[in-house]
Amino acid sequence: MAERFFERLALVGIGLIGSSIALAARRSGAVGTIAIATRTPTTLARAEELGLGDAYFADPAEAVKGADCVIVCTPVGACGLVAEAIAPALERGAVVSDVGSVKAAVIRAMAPHLPEHIHFVPGHPIAGTEHSGPDAGFAELFRNRWTILTPAETADPAAVERFAGFWRSFGAHVDTMSAEHHDLVLAITSHLPHLIAYNIVGTAADLESGIRSEVLKYSASGFRDFTRIAASDPTMWRDVFLNNREAVLEMLGRFNEDLSRLQRAIRYGDGETLYDLFSRTRAIRRSIIEIGQDTAAPDFGRPH
Amino acid sequence: MAERFFERLALVGIGLIGSSIALAARRSGAVGTIAIATRTPTTLARAEELGLGDAYFADPAEAVKGADCVIVCTPVGACGLVAEAIAPALERGAVVSDVGSVKAAVIRAMAPHLPEHIHFVPGHPIAGTEHSGPDAGFAELFRNRWTILTPAETADPAAVERFAGFWRSFGAHVDTMSAEHHDLVLAITSHLPHLIAYNIVGTAADLESGIRSEVLKYSASGFRDFTRIAASDPTMWRDVFLNNREAVLEMLGRFNEDLSRLQRAIRYGDGETLYDLFSRTRAIRRSIIEIGQDTAAPDFGRPH
Ligand SMILES: NC(=O)c1ccc[n+]([C@@H]2O[C@H](COP(=O)([O-])OP(=O)(O)OC[C@H]3O[C@@H](n4cnc5c(N)ncnc54)[C@H](OP(=O)(O)O)[C@@H]3O)[C@@H](O)[C@H]2O)c1
Ligand SMILES: NC(=O)c1ccc[n+]([C@@H]2O[C@H](COP(=O)([O-])OP(=O)(O)OC[C@H]3O[C@@H](n4cnc5c(N)ncnc54)[C@H](OP(=O)(O)O)[C@@H]3O)[C@@H](O)[C@H]2O)c1
């Protein structure tokens, strides 16, 4: 039988990640009931239409009453305000978490508001798509993907382990690390790739209008891959860059140095430097496929 | 009934693109017989095992004898040498083409060798995958994708139209433009995206080894998309950058200016600049999906 980790789960924010958690938790039987709160009435109504929860609240403080697990699923920039709003209503011993793509800044924003009598276990599921909102969720989103937890060193190991079990019931793998380390690793695996994708799509959008329509027609030659990532939610991503500045600037610095070297190689016709790099990078793709983090099918298995 | 455009097609080079043309031409009935030549004996033997053609030659000059259509499907850097080798054996009135991702430099390399009595119609199918070699080809590769032809202004319109019909028989759309314009548009839709993908994967590969294994584990957060493109053939891409230097450096200059602006916005916490860009780029993705050049399925429809 499936294990029940919590009696009542409260989700504050019910977009892609919140709705995927709701669907996954329902399917795995990891929780008894699900309470949902979100800011906008139409979003809440849509969540109810989709049957994502058992009870729906406009006020997040109402939603967390009686919940032994609370997960904040809003953009990173809203986490502090949500923590402030729910703090007085949190149950003793509840696990309180989030799913923000940045961890140190979220902890700085939330922790001061949270009472001593709860277990704060910040989290980040390394899974997503370019879509957002409650309709975008699906129960399989977290399967075979990692969820990173960044509890304080003083956190109760039993509470952390219980919360890890909850995530594992969705088919996720769980890693624990410091918030600072998380932010550095995600700066290179996620934040910089998004920045660069947004940037090149922006560069193309600014081209003379004659060329612009051709950019769309001929996008299958590489460009279209970048447009997927650059179609991600603007609020979410603005908040990520505002809240992980140091690590992103550090990785961007390295990227720029490396790009200058390539630029020079192109300018001076240095084929060897180009060939060397282009051969090294293939091995990384192979490793990612080997560890099951991407499909081996050509072109991501897109229909042809 | 399917239209036959050429009696005998000769392909010099039989990797991803050459083998896809062979399979597509066989299926559409666009040609009578197919002659194949390639440099390496094992590749030629593999092409024969796969039944890609009707006759197989180590010497490209032998392969083009009696062919009314010849397509050079080698990396860009080899096109000049191939043209020199086949020139004396080309049939009067044959259409001679290539599939190189760069056009002006290929024309400069090939044209001086080609006799007056053939029709030179350089081409570039805007379709591909990250795989290479004769096993990578499939007949559907060109369906619903554009093929760009860049004949000289003095080219015979009837020969160009016949060759365009040949490509259309694969389900491709055909555009005609100048080689210079092609090289500029492809610099932004294909060459710069590849350069940037290679670069960021290289930056990640150079990270301290502790972080490197984490980059693989957490790659589903954006990075893995770039590794697909950065797994493309190193020889092909070295040749592209060596042969489209000016246009690539021009687009790279624009990209760098835009990236500096984003870097500054992150450093100074300018959320508005970030949000503005991140909202604009969504529209480009939507347009690409609307014109049928990418799938609307989340995450390219990858299995979850
Ligand atoms: N998308 C991904 O790929 C991904 C992956 C891993 C982690 N994350 C993280 O997950 C979190 C949610 O992302 P998502 O993709 O689920 O976003 P989403 O689909 O856009 O949903 C965001 C939710 O938060 C609510 N919200 C937005 N602004 C708010 C505010 N100022 N105050 C209160 N609620 C607000 C929205 O509410 P209303 O509609 O009611 O306004 C909506 O329910 C973010 O922190 C993000 O960093 C995202
Ligand atoms: N891949 C794409 O996505 C794509 C898309 C559009 C256009 N293109 C263009 O298509 C052309 C071929 O690309 P591809 O992807 O088919 O490459 P590929 O799979 O690597 O195949 C290249 C073929 O060219 C031969 N070749 C390599 N170097 C050669 C040399 N120095 N002299 C003579 N033959 C040589 C190889 O022969 P051996 O195995 O016999 O050595 C092989 O048969 C390139 O010009 C590329 O720019 C590629």
XYZ file of C-alpha atoms and ligand atoms in Angstrom:
704
model
C 0.000 0.000 0.000
C 1.057 3.569 -0.587
C 2.403 5.364 2.468
C 0.579 8.420 3.774
C 3.120 11.070 4.797
C 0.770 13.899 5.807
C -2.858 14.181 6.815
C -3.469 17.544 5.215
C -1.393 19.290 2.566
C -1.833 23.016 1.966
C -0.610 24.518 -1.306
C -0.288 28.283 -1.586
C -0.054 29.154 -5.294
C -1.450 26.650 -7.793
C 0.429 27.119 -11.071
C 2.456 24.507 -12.946
C 4.335 23.280 -9.888
C 1.511 23.570 -7.354
C -0.971 21.721 -9.560
C 1.585 19.025 -10.405
C 2.192 18.458 -6.680
C -1.567 18.242 -6.090
C -2.002 15.659 -8.862
C 1.051 13.656 -7.831
C 0.082 13.637 -4.145
C -3.429 12.519 -4.977
C -2.166 9.727 -7.147
C 0.520 8.480 -4.785
C -1.773 8.659 -1.772
C 0.923 10.628 0.059
C -1.615 12.908 1.741
C -5.129 12.690 3.155
C -6.680 15.939 1.972
C -5.460 18.916 -0.034
C -6.213 22.582 0.723
C -5.485 25.146 -1.987
C -5.090 28.911 -1.772
C -4.136 31.369 -4.448
C -4.214 35.095 -5.016
C -6.438 35.450 -8.046
C -10.111 34.342 -7.854
C -10.178 33.025 -11.426
C -7.128 30.859 -10.785
C -8.739 29.466 -7.635
C -11.959 28.755 -9.501
C -10.025 26.996 -12.238
C -8.204 24.840 -9.679
C -11.583 23.843 -8.264
C -12.960 23.056 -11.744
C -9.949 20.837 -12.315
C -10.615 19.131 -8.993
C -7.058 19.679 -7.824
C -7.918 19.836 -4.104
C -10.548 19.205 -1.431
C -10.934 22.751 -0.130
C -10.262 26.173 -1.678
C -9.376 29.447 0.016
C -8.774 33.009 -1.038
C -6.860 33.584 2.199
C -3.666 31.522 2.538
C -3.876 31.712 6.352
C -7.211 29.889 6.180
C -5.743 27.241 3.931
C -2.865 26.316 6.238
C -5.092 25.799 9.287
C -4.972 22.155 10.272
C -2.311 21.335 7.655
C 0.698 19.274 8.734
C 2.443 20.114 5.446
C 2.446 23.500 3.719
C 4.183 24.191 0.384
C 4.449 27.691 -1.015
C 4.297 27.447 -4.830
C 4.379 31.114 -5.843
C 7.142 32.957 -7.686
C 10.234 33.466 -5.541
C 9.552 37.177 -5.004
C 6.234 36.452 -3.272
C 7.497 33.861 -0.771
C 8.319 36.344 2.000
C 4.866 37.964 1.928
C 3.162 34.575 1.893
C 5.243 33.437 4.880
C 4.237 36.549 6.771
C 0.571 35.978 5.956
C 0.439 32.315 6.959
C 2.794 32.405 9.990
C 0.161 32.979 12.714
C -2.042 30.171 11.395
C 0.615 27.454 11.048
C 0.104 24.281 13.081
C 2.706 23.175 15.633
C 5.034 20.583 14.094
C 3.970 21.225 10.490
C 6.527 20.910 7.703
C 6.686 24.217 5.810
C 8.389 24.269 2.415
C 8.501 26.010 -0.944
C 9.479 25.108 -4.516
C 11.411 28.241 -5.466
C 14.188 28.010 -8.054
C 16.425 30.066 -5.753
C 17.051 29.017 -2.179
C 19.223 31.391 -0.121
C 17.126 34.476 -0.885
C 13.865 32.605 -0.294
C 15.110 31.408 3.083
C 16.174 34.946 3.979
C 12.708 36.172 3.026
C 10.643 33.434 4.703
C 12.562 32.317 7.794
C 12.185 35.515 9.862
C 8.400 35.185 9.712
C 8.105 31.504 10.541
C 7.415 30.406 14.145
C 9.879 28.192 16.056
C 7.325 25.397 16.372
C 7.290 24.369 12.692
C 9.880 22.525 10.553
C 11.144 24.667 7.702
C 12.452 22.448 4.879
C 12.963 24.565 1.740
C 12.837 22.617 -1.520
C 13.241 22.827 -5.287
C 12.019 20.180 -7.724
C 14.346 20.112 -10.750
C 11.515 19.597 -13.193
C 9.291 21.862 -15.197
C 8.068 22.858 -18.606
C 7.701 26.193 -20.368
C 3.970 26.288 -19.563
C 2.409 27.826 -16.464
C -0.863 28.031 -14.568
C -3.076 25.318 -13.018
C -3.859 23.691 -16.372
C -0.205 22.997 -17.060
C 0.305 20.497 -14.230
C 0.633 16.724 -14.544
C 1.343 14.008 -12.001
C 4.392 12.578 -13.820
C 6.340 15.850 -13.822
C 8.633 14.823 -10.952
C 9.214 11.188 -11.922
C 12.891 10.324 -12.331
C 13.833 13.962 -11.608
C 15.659 15.313 -8.585
C 14.167 17.374 -5.807
C 16.723 19.312 -3.783
C 16.050 20.090 -0.126
C 18.045 22.786 1.665
C 17.121 22.581 5.373
C 19.179 24.429 7.976
C 21.794 22.318 9.771
C 19.664 22.555 12.897
C 16.570 21.112 11.187
C 14.933 18.022 12.684
C 16.235 15.009 10.690
C 12.954 13.139 11.127
C 10.939 15.983 9.616
C 13.375 16.281 6.698
C 13.234 12.542 6.089
C 9.445 12.497 6.198
C 9.307 15.302 3.644
C 11.877 13.526 1.467
C 9.659 10.434 1.544
C 6.723 12.546 0.395
C 8.710 13.665 -2.683
C 9.961 10.139 -3.332
C 6.367 8.932 -3.479
C 6.092 10.992 -6.714
C 8.960 9.025 -8.266
C 11.456 11.795 -7.496
C 15.009 11.344 -6.225
C 15.931 13.563 -3.284
C 19.217 15.331 -2.550
C 20.032 17.541 0.434
C 22.560 20.381 0.299
C 23.173 23.920 1.469
C 21.145 26.740 -0.050
C 24.333 28.452 -1.251
C 25.563 25.357 -3.049
C 22.140 24.886 -4.639
C 22.152 28.441 -5.947
C 25.593 28.050 -7.510
C 24.791 24.755 -9.246
C 21.416 25.963 -10.492
C 23.014 29.159 -11.794
C 24.851 27.070 -14.389
C 22.289 24.304 -15.027
C 19.222 26.494 -15.198
C 19.527 30.234 -14.666
C 22.314 30.954 -17.161
C 20.741 28.742 -19.879
C 17.491 30.674 -19.463
C 19.258 34.032 -19.532
C 21.099 33.148 -22.710
C 18.006 31.771 -24.384
C 15.997 34.884 -23.515
C 18.869 36.983 -24.782
C 19.312 35.370 -28.182
C 15.583 35.346 -28.830
C 15.597 39.034 -27.921
C 18.484 39.707 -30.299
C 16.523 38.020 -33.086
C 13.348 39.931 -32.200
C 15.227 43.209 -32.625
C 16.396 42.409 -36.166
C 15.154 44.421 -39.098
C 11.607 43.271 -39.825
C 12.543 41.712 -43.188
C 14.877 39.241 -41.547
C 12.542 38.595 -38.621
C 9.983 36.574 -40.558
C 12.797 34.483 -41.986
C 14.060 33.779 -38.491
C 10.716 32.079 -37.802
C 10.622 30.134 -41.093
C 14.141 28.788 -40.724
C 14.069 28.312 -36.962
C 14.329 24.521 -37.206
C 18.064 24.949 -37.770
C 18.698 25.537 -34.045
C 16.982 28.728 -32.972
C 13.610 27.165 -32.144
C 15.149 25.167 -29.279
C 15.966 28.429 -27.522
C 12.477 29.833 -28.025
C 10.972 27.078 -25.886
C 12.959 28.090 -22.834
C 12.474 31.772 -23.641
C 8.697 31.212 -23.518
C 8.829 30.537 -19.772
C 6.939 32.709 -17.295
C 8.416 36.244 -17.150
C 7.528 36.902 -13.498
C 9.076 33.669 -12.312
C 12.269 34.358 -14.201
C 12.553 38.020 -13.280
C 12.370 36.888 -9.643
C 15.033 34.235 -10.172
C 17.544 36.723 -11.549
C 16.778 39.355 -8.925
C 17.271 36.750 -6.199
C 20.336 34.837 -7.381
C 22.423 37.738 -8.584
C 25.866 36.784 -7.325
C 25.889 33.199 -8.588
C 24.391 34.151 -11.957
C 26.929 36.954 -12.469
C 29.743 34.567 -11.543
C 28.656 31.971 -14.106
C 27.923 34.643 -16.697
C 31.480 35.933 -16.226
C 32.902 32.509 -17.014
C 30.576 32.136 -19.987
C 31.679 35.506 -21.366
C 35.369 34.685 -21.030
C 34.853 31.424 -22.887
C 32.785 33.134 -25.580
C 35.508 35.740 -26.147
C 37.926 32.926 -26.770
C 35.607 31.394 -29.371
C 35.029 34.776 -30.953
C 38.766 35.189 -31.331
C 39.109 31.702 -32.795
C 36.494 32.522 -35.416
C 38.072 35.880 -36.214
C 41.530 34.386 -36.736
C 40.367 31.177 -38.424
C 41.659 28.952 -35.624
C 39.872 25.722 -36.539
C 41.722 23.649 -33.982
C 40.330 25.552 -30.985
C 36.842 25.237 -32.424
C 37.192 21.543 -33.181
C 38.614 20.785 -29.731
C 35.702 22.386 -27.916
C 33.071 20.923 -30.247
C 34.410 17.405 -29.618
C 34.568 17.776 -25.829
C 30.955 18.841 -25.456
C 29.576 15.660 -27.059
C 30.665 13.629 -24.039
C 28.447 15.693 -21.742
C 25.372 14.922 -23.817
C 26.212 11.227 -23.729
C 26.529 11.291 -19.931
C 23.176 13.015 -19.494
C 21.487 10.364 -21.634
C 23.292 7.573 -19.779
C 22.044 8.738 -16.388
C 18.499 8.945 -17.759
C 18.097 12.719 -17.640
C 17.238 13.103 -21.328
C 15.980 11.087 -24.272
C 18.450 9.612 -26.774
C 15.973 10.074 -29.629
C 17.218 12.539 -32.263
C 15.836 16.064 -31.906
C 14.288 15.165 -28.492
C 12.002 12.764 -30.374
C 10.097 15.646 -31.980
C 7.616 14.569 -34.664
C 9.126 14.838 -38.163
C 1.843 9.303 -60.131
C 4.996 10.695 -58.612
C 7.041 12.883 -60.924
C 10.547 11.791 -61.887
C 12.844 14.812 -61.892
C 16.168 13.152 -62.687
C 17.245 9.881 -64.239
C 20.342 9.406 -62.125
C 21.210 11.114 -58.873
C 24.795 11.072 -57.600
C 25.465 11.787 -53.928
C 28.998 12.562 -52.828
C 29.159 12.151 -49.046
C 26.558 9.931 -47.388
C 26.097 11.139 -43.802
C 22.881 12.364 -42.174
C 21.895 14.641 -45.051
C 23.127 12.470 -47.928
C 21.385 9.363 -46.610
C 18.165 11.293 -45.907
C 18.155 12.568 -49.493
C 18.716 9.012 -50.760
C 15.808 7.670 -48.699
C 13.500 10.568 -49.559
C 14.303 10.385 -53.281
C 13.695 6.657 -53.346
C 10.364 7.045 -51.602
C 9.118 9.976 -53.656
C 10.196 8.411 -56.917
C 11.960 11.662 -57.800
C 14.907 9.863 -59.396
C 15.555 6.739 -61.428
C 18.760 5.423 -59.893
C 21.089 6.595 -57.146
C 24.904 6.516 -57.268
C 26.802 7.011 -54.010
C 30.415 7.962 -53.376
C 32.158 8.659 -50.120
C 35.699 8.979 -48.835
C 35.898 6.241 -46.228
C 35.496 2.581 -47.300
C 33.620 1.591 -44.121
C 31.082 4.378 -44.647
C 30.584 3.291 -48.249
C 30.125 -0.319 -47.165
C 27.600 0.744 -44.552
C 25.647 2.743 -47.139
C 25.511 -0.380 -49.288
C 24.393 -2.536 -46.351
C 21.609 -0.050 -45.716
C 20.637 -0.239 -49.389
C 20.755 3.525 -49.782
C 21.706 3.485 -53.464
C 21.996 1.425 -56.627
C 25.740 1.794 -57.244
C 28.655 2.576 -54.929
C 31.984 4.222 -55.746
C 35.157 5.085 -53.888
C 35.939 7.688 -56.550
C 33.440 10.564 -56.744
C 34.318 11.178 -60.398
C 33.128 7.663 -61.211
C 29.886 8.255 -59.311
C 28.902 11.389 -61.220
C 29.324 9.805 -64.645
C 25.928 9.612 -66.327
C 24.238 11.553 -63.515
C 21.891 14.415 -64.423
C 21.827 15.544 -60.797
C 24.830 15.648 -58.433
C 24.604 16.729 -54.785
C 27.715 17.181 -52.674
C 26.830 16.218 -49.074
C 30.188 16.590 -47.329
C 31.173 19.148 -44.694
C 31.511 22.648 -46.119
C 35.309 22.606 -45.990
C 35.507 19.643 -48.393
C 33.208 21.021 -51.125
C 35.968 22.727 -53.134
C 38.098 19.601 -53.335
C 35.114 17.479 -54.296
C 34.157 19.947 -57.044
C 37.696 19.782 -58.413
C 37.628 15.990 -58.375
C 34.278 15.571 -60.129
C 34.492 18.468 -62.599
C 35.978 16.575 -65.571
C 33.405 13.787 -65.270
C 30.242 15.912 -65.035
C 27.609 15.410 -67.731
C 26.526 18.297 -69.951
C 23.342 19.900 -68.558
C 23.546 18.201 -65.169
C 22.301 20.067 -62.095
C 25.155 20.286 -59.568
C 24.298 21.237 -55.999
C 25.400 20.888 -52.376
C 23.727 20.978 -48.957
C 26.255 23.075 -47.050
C 25.099 25.214 -44.113
C 27.105 28.134 -45.521
C 26.602 29.323 -49.071
C 28.887 32.178 -50.191
C 32.110 30.407 -49.183
C 30.973 27.114 -50.716
C 30.174 28.861 -53.988
C 33.595 30.557 -53.950
C 35.202 27.149 -53.396
C 33.200 25.129 -55.931
C 32.325 27.473 -58.807
C 35.844 27.986 -60.205
C 36.164 24.226 -60.783
C 32.790 23.620 -62.407
C 32.474 23.541 -66.219
C 30.233 26.017 -68.074
C 28.009 23.233 -69.403
C 26.392 22.306 -66.059
C 23.769 24.128 -63.911
C 25.152 25.045 -60.515
C 22.280 25.420 -58.014
C 23.687 25.569 -54.483
C 21.250 24.513 -51.755
C 20.735 24.148 -48.014
C 17.942 22.103 -46.415
C 16.941 23.738 -43.116
C 16.511 20.415 -41.354
C 18.739 18.175 -39.343
C 19.336 16.406 -36.077
C 22.329 16.141 -33.767
C 23.206 12.712 -35.186
C 25.482 12.048 -38.124
C 26.603 9.296 -40.489
C 24.634 7.097 -42.928
C 22.609 5.421 -40.171
C 21.163 8.730 -39.006
C 19.162 9.484 -42.138
C 15.393 9.194 -42.546
C 13.070 10.034 -45.429
C 10.833 12.425 -43.438
C 13.660 14.765 -42.428
C 12.784 17.428 -44.997
C 8.979 17.287 -44.711
C 7.446 20.664 -43.846
C 10.937 22.221 -43.644
C 12.439 24.806 -45.962
C 15.185 24.205 -48.465
C 16.977 27.360 -49.563
C 18.489 27.563 -53.050
C 21.067 30.234 -53.871
C 21.677 30.074 -57.646
C 23.566 32.857 -59.405
C 21.389 35.461 -61.120
C 22.538 34.066 -64.459
C 21.362 30.524 -63.634
C 18.901 28.839 -66.004
C 15.407 29.262 -64.465
C 14.235 25.921 -65.863
C 17.078 24.057 -64.166
C 16.442 25.852 -60.863
C 12.728 25.073 -61.064
C 13.363 21.431 -61.834
C 15.671 21.143 -58.849
C 13.116 22.946 -56.644
C 10.508 20.395 -57.738
C 12.871 17.594 -56.724
C 13.066 19.054 -53.181
C 9.328 19.637 -53.042
C 8.758 15.973 -53.801
C 10.236 15.326 -50.305
C 7.550 17.523 -48.693
C 9.944 20.470 -48.445
C 9.122 24.118 -49.143
C 11.620 25.912 -51.360
C 12.906 29.497 -51.131
C 15.417 31.186 -53.411
C 17.707 33.999 -52.273
C 21.238 35.320 -52.566
C 24.059 33.431 -50.870
C 24.951 36.505 -48.809
C 21.435 36.905 -47.488
C 21.290 33.196 -46.647
C 24.504 33.427 -44.678
C 23.262 36.379 -42.646
C 19.900 34.797 -41.777
C 21.437 31.443 -40.924
C 24.027 33.155 -38.738
C 21.238 34.127 -36.348
C 18.890 31.128 -36.745
C 21.514 28.420 -36.669
C 25.175 29.338 -36.370
C 24.953 31.630 -33.329
C 22.612 29.238 -31.441
C 25.104 26.442 -32.011
C 28.055 28.595 -30.957
C 26.318 29.597 -27.748
C 25.227 26.075 -26.950
C 28.746 24.740 -27.511
C 30.073 27.553 -25.361
C 27.834 27.055 -22.335
C 28.339 23.310 -22.367
C 32.066 24.012 -22.484
C 31.806 26.416 -19.550
C 30.023 23.711 -17.545
C 32.576 21.090 -18.561
C 35.347 23.270 -17.162
C 33.751 23.564 -13.709
C 35.416 22.045 -10.692
C 34.789 18.296 -10.859
C 32.510 18.308 -7.774
C 29.997 20.554 -9.454
C 30.308 18.808 -12.807
C 28.464 15.643 -11.779
C 25.686 17.794 -10.352
C 25.388 19.634 -13.645
C 24.460 16.314 -15.226
C 22.007 15.278 -12.491
C 20.144 18.575 -12.504
C 20.366 19.207 -16.239
C 16.589 18.889 -16.741
C 16.261 22.454 -15.466
C 17.365 23.919 -18.797
C 20.954 22.905 -19.487
C 20.161 19.585 -21.197
C 18.465 21.390 -24.106
C 21.802 22.993 -24.980
C 23.681 19.705 -24.810
C 21.636 18.304 -27.701
C 22.810 21.000 -30.076
C 26.319 20.863 -28.638
C 26.460 17.162 -29.539
C 26.434 17.956 -33.252
C 29.292 16.938 -35.519
C 32.495 18.880 -34.692
C 33.924 18.847 -38.223
C 30.720 20.138 -39.762
C 30.518 22.969 -37.231
C 34.183 23.924 -37.341
C 33.760 24.337 -41.104
C 30.616 26.443 -40.671
C 32.358 28.937 -38.395
C 35.493 29.080 -40.511
C 33.364 29.771 -43.583
C 30.765 32.231 -42.304
C 33.022 34.408 -40.203
C 31.711 37.883 -41.002
C 28.013 37.155 -40.508
C 28.603 35.144 -37.334
C 30.798 37.875 -35.821
C 28.158 40.469 -36.711
C 25.373 38.530 -34.953
C 27.647 37.667 -32.051
C 28.369 41.376 -31.622
C 24.654 42.126 -31.306
C 24.167 39.207 -28.928
C 27.016 40.456 -26.724
C 25.630 43.991 -26.557
C 22.233 42.669 -25.525
C 23.782 40.347 -22.961
C 25.739 43.210 -21.402
C 22.488 45.051 -20.954
C 20.934 42.065 -19.169
C 24.046 41.631 -17.042
C 23.735 45.240 -15.954
C 20.036 44.796 -15.192
C 20.829 41.823 -12.956
C 23.674 43.636 -11.228
C 21.538 46.682 -10.448
C 18.333 44.778 -9.665
C 16.445 46.307 -12.595
C 13.434 43.961 -12.681
C 11.562 45.981 -15.266
C 14.167 45.510 -17.997
C 14.220 41.781 -17.282
C 10.434 41.463 -17.247
C 10.063 43.438 -20.484
C 12.441 41.218 -22.404
C 11.066 37.992 -20.911
C 7.539 38.931 -22.018
C 8.528 39.904 -25.562
C 10.275 36.628 -26.317
C 7.132 34.540 -25.664
C 5.496 35.927 -28.811
C 8.291 34.530 -30.969
C 7.721 31.017 -29.661
C 4.004 31.342 -30.366
C 4.663 32.429 -33.957
C 7.001 29.512 -34.595
C 4.362 27.078 -33.377
C 1.653 28.820 -35.424
C 3.598 28.471 -38.670
C 4.160 24.789 -37.932
C 7.921 24.942 -37.348
C 7.813 23.392 -33.858
C 5.570 21.299 -31.656
C 3.271 22.976 -29.116
C 3.641 20.044 -26.702
C 5.356 21.052 -23.445
C 9.070 20.274 -23.309
C 9.076 19.371 -27.057
C 6.824 16.426 -26.119
C 9.657 14.636 -24.332
C 8.595 11.529 -22.393
C 7.968 12.306 -18.705
N 8.160 26.425 -14.003
C 9.191 25.669 -13.697
O 9.758 25.057 -14.596
C 9.646 25.553 -12.266
C 10.435 24.439 -11.895
C 10.827 24.328 -10.570
C 10.484 25.306 -9.644
N 9.740 26.393 -10.041
C 9.394 27.402 -9.042
O 8.060 27.149 -8.685
C 7.407 28.361 -8.325
C 6.097 28.450 -9.085
O 6.357 28.317 -10.454
P 5.237 27.854 -11.465
O 5.916 27.452 -12.714
O 4.311 26.905 -10.818
O 4.513 29.264 -11.710
P 3.068 29.574 -12.300
O 2.540 28.418 -13.077
O 3.166 30.897 -12.942
O 2.161 29.705 -10.968
C 2.437 30.652 -9.992
C 1.389 30.661 -8.919
O 1.752 31.622 -7.942
C 0.736 32.599 -7.802
N 1.319 33.957 -7.656
C 1.962 34.667 -8.603
N 2.374 35.833 -8.105
C 1.974 35.874 -6.830
C 2.081 36.835 -5.801
N 2.722 38.013 -5.997
N 1.517 36.548 -4.607
C 0.886 35.385 -4.404
N 0.748 34.430 -5.346
C 1.287 34.685 -6.543
C -0.096 32.495 -9.044
O -1.325 32.903 -8.574
P -2.529 33.569 -9.320
O -2.701 32.912 -10.648
O -3.592 33.229 -8.344
O -2.230 35.045 -9.431
C 0.002 31.010 -9.392
O -0.949 30.276 -8.697
C 8.395 29.486 -8.616
O 9.005 29.878 -7.428
C 9.434 28.853 -9.488
O 10.713 29.423 -9.258
C 9.297 26.507 -11.329
N 23.515 17.948 -39.746
C 22.656 18.906 -40.007
O 21.811 19.203 -39.176
C 22.730 19.628 -41.341
C 21.594 20.312 -41.786
C 21.642 20.972 -43.023
C 22.823 20.960 -43.766
N 23.922 20.307 -43.289
C 25.146 20.312 -44.126
O 25.197 19.051 -44.764
C 26.541 18.655 -44.979
C 26.738 17.238 -44.453
O 26.319 17.192 -43.115
P 25.891 15.826 -42.435
O 25.159 16.186 -41.198
O 25.244 14.921 -43.417
O 27.331 15.257 -42.034
P 27.791 13.781 -41.662
O 26.632 12.963 -41.229
O 28.950 13.944 -40.755
O 28.301 13.212 -43.062
C 29.355 13.818 -43.766
C 29.720 13.007 -44.999
O 30.771 13.692 -45.669
C 31.917 12.882 -45.794
N 33.143 13.644 -45.550
C 33.554 14.178 -44.380
N 34.713 14.837 -44.549
C 35.040 14.718 -45.836
C 36.147 15.168 -46.599
N 37.124 15.909 -46.059
N 36.160 14.853 -47.898
C 35.168 14.116 -48.454
N 34.104 13.663 -47.768
C 34.054 13.955 -46.477
C 31.750 11.810 -44.774
O 32.447 10.771 -45.342
P 33.171 9.542 -44.701
O 32.321 9.012 -43.589
O 33.200 8.668 -45.884
O 34.533 9.982 -44.243
C 30.241 11.627 -44.710
O 29.808 10.758 -45.691
C 27.415 19.702 -44.289
O 27.917 20.592 -45.249
C 26.450 20.450 -43.385
O 26.846 21.813 -43.262
C 23.878 19.619 -42.119
